[in-house]
Short mmCIF file of C-alpha atoms in Angstrom, two decimals:
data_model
loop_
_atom_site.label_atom_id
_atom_site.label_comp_id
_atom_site.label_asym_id
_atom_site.label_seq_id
_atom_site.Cartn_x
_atom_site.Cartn_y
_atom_site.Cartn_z
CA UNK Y 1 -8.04 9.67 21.74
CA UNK Y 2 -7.50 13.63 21.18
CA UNK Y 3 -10.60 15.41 18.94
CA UNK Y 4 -7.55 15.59 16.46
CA UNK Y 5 -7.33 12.27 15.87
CA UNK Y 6 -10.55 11.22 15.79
CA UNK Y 7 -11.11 14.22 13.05
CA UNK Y 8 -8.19 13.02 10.85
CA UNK Y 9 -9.41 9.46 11.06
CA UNK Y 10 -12.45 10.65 10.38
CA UNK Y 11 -11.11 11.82 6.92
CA UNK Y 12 -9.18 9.09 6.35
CA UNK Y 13 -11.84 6.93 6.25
CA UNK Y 14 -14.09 8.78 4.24
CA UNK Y 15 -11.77 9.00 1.92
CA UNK Y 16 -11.49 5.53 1.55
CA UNK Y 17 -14.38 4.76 1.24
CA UNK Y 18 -15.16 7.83 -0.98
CA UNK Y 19 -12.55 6.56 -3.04
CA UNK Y 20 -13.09 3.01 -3.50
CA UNK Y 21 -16.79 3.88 -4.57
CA UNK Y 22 -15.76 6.52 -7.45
CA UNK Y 23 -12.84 3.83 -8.61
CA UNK Y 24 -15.16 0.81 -8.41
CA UNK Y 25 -17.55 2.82 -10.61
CA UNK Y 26 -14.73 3.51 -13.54
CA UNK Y 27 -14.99 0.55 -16.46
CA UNK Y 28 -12.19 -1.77 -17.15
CA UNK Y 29 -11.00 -0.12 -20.55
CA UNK Y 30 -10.44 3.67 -18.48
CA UNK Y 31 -8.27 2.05 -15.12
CA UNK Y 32 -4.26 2.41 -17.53
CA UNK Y 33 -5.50 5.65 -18.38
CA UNK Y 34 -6.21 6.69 -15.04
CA UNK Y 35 -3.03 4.79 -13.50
CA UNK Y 36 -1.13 7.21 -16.00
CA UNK Y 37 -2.75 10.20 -14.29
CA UNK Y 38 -2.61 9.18 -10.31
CA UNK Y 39 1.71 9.18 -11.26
CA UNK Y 40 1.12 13.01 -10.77
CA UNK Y 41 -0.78 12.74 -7.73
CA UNK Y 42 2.23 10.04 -6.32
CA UNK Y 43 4.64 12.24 -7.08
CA UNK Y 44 2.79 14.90 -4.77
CA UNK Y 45 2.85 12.73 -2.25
CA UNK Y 46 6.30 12.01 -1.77
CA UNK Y 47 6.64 15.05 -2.14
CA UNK Y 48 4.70 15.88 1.03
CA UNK Y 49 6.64 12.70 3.02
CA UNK Y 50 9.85 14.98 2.34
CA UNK Y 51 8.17 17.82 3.59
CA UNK Y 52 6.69 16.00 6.70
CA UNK Y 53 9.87 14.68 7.55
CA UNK Y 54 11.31 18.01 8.27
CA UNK Y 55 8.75 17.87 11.32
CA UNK Y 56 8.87 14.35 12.93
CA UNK Y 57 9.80 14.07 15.96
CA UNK Y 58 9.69 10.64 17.56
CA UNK Y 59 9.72 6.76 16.06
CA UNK Y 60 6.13 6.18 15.28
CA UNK Y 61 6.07 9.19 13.38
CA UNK Y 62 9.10 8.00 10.88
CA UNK Y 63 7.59 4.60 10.63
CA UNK Y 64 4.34 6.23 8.94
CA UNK Y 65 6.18 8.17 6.82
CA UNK Y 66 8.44 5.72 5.50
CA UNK Y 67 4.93 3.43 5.17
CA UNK Y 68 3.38 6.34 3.06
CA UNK Y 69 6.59 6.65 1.35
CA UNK Y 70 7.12 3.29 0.04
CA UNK Y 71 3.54 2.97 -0.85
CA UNK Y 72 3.70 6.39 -3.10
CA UNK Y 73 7.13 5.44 -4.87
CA UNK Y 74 5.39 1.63 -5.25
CA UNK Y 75 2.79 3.36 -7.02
CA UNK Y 76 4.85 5.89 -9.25
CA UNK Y 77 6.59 2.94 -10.54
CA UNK Y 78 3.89 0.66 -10.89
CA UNK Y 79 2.00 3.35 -12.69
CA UNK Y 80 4.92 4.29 -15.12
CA UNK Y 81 5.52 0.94 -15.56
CA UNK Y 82 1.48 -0.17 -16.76
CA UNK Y 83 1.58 2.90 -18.84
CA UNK Y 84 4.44 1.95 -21.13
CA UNK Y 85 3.25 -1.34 -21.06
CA UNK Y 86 0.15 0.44 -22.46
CA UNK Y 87 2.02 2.59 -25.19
CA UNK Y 88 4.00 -0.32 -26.21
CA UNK Y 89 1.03 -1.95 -27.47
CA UNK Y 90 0.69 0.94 -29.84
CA UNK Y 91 3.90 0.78 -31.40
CA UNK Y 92 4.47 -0.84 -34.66
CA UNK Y 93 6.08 -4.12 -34.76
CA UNK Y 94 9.18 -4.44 -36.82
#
């Protein structure tokens, strides 16, 4: 295992776990909300796939990035989707 691997790990898992503490910490009533705001960061994401895929070079490497890919568009339509679920409750019934 090269040092660069083991650093980027590394920060992977932190991040994780960074990430399921600060979520974990949010109450119920705030999680739409914030699903409406992590669309932005999903978008970035794929964003960066496109970008990566510019530099991959072998099999393994396209099979991550089509893993990261699904899993951002998954949740920039999940996310779109619970947020007009969300605004629809606000919407005056006819």
């Amino acid at each position: 295992m090269t040092p660069l691997l083991m650093a980027d790990l590394t920060v992977f898992t932190l991040s994780v776990l960074v990430g399921f503490e600060v979520i974990s910490k949010v109450p119920a009533t705030l999680h739409t909300p914030l699903m409406s705001g992590a669309n932005a960061i999903h978008g970035i994401v794929l964003i960066g796939v496109m970008l990566l895929a510019l530099t991959v070079v072998d099999g393994g490497g396209y099979l991550l990035l089509g893993v990261a890919a699904f899993f951002g568009a998954a949740n920039v339509a999940g996310g779109y989707a619970v947020t007009d679920r969300m605004l629809g409750m606000f919407r005056s019934r006819p």
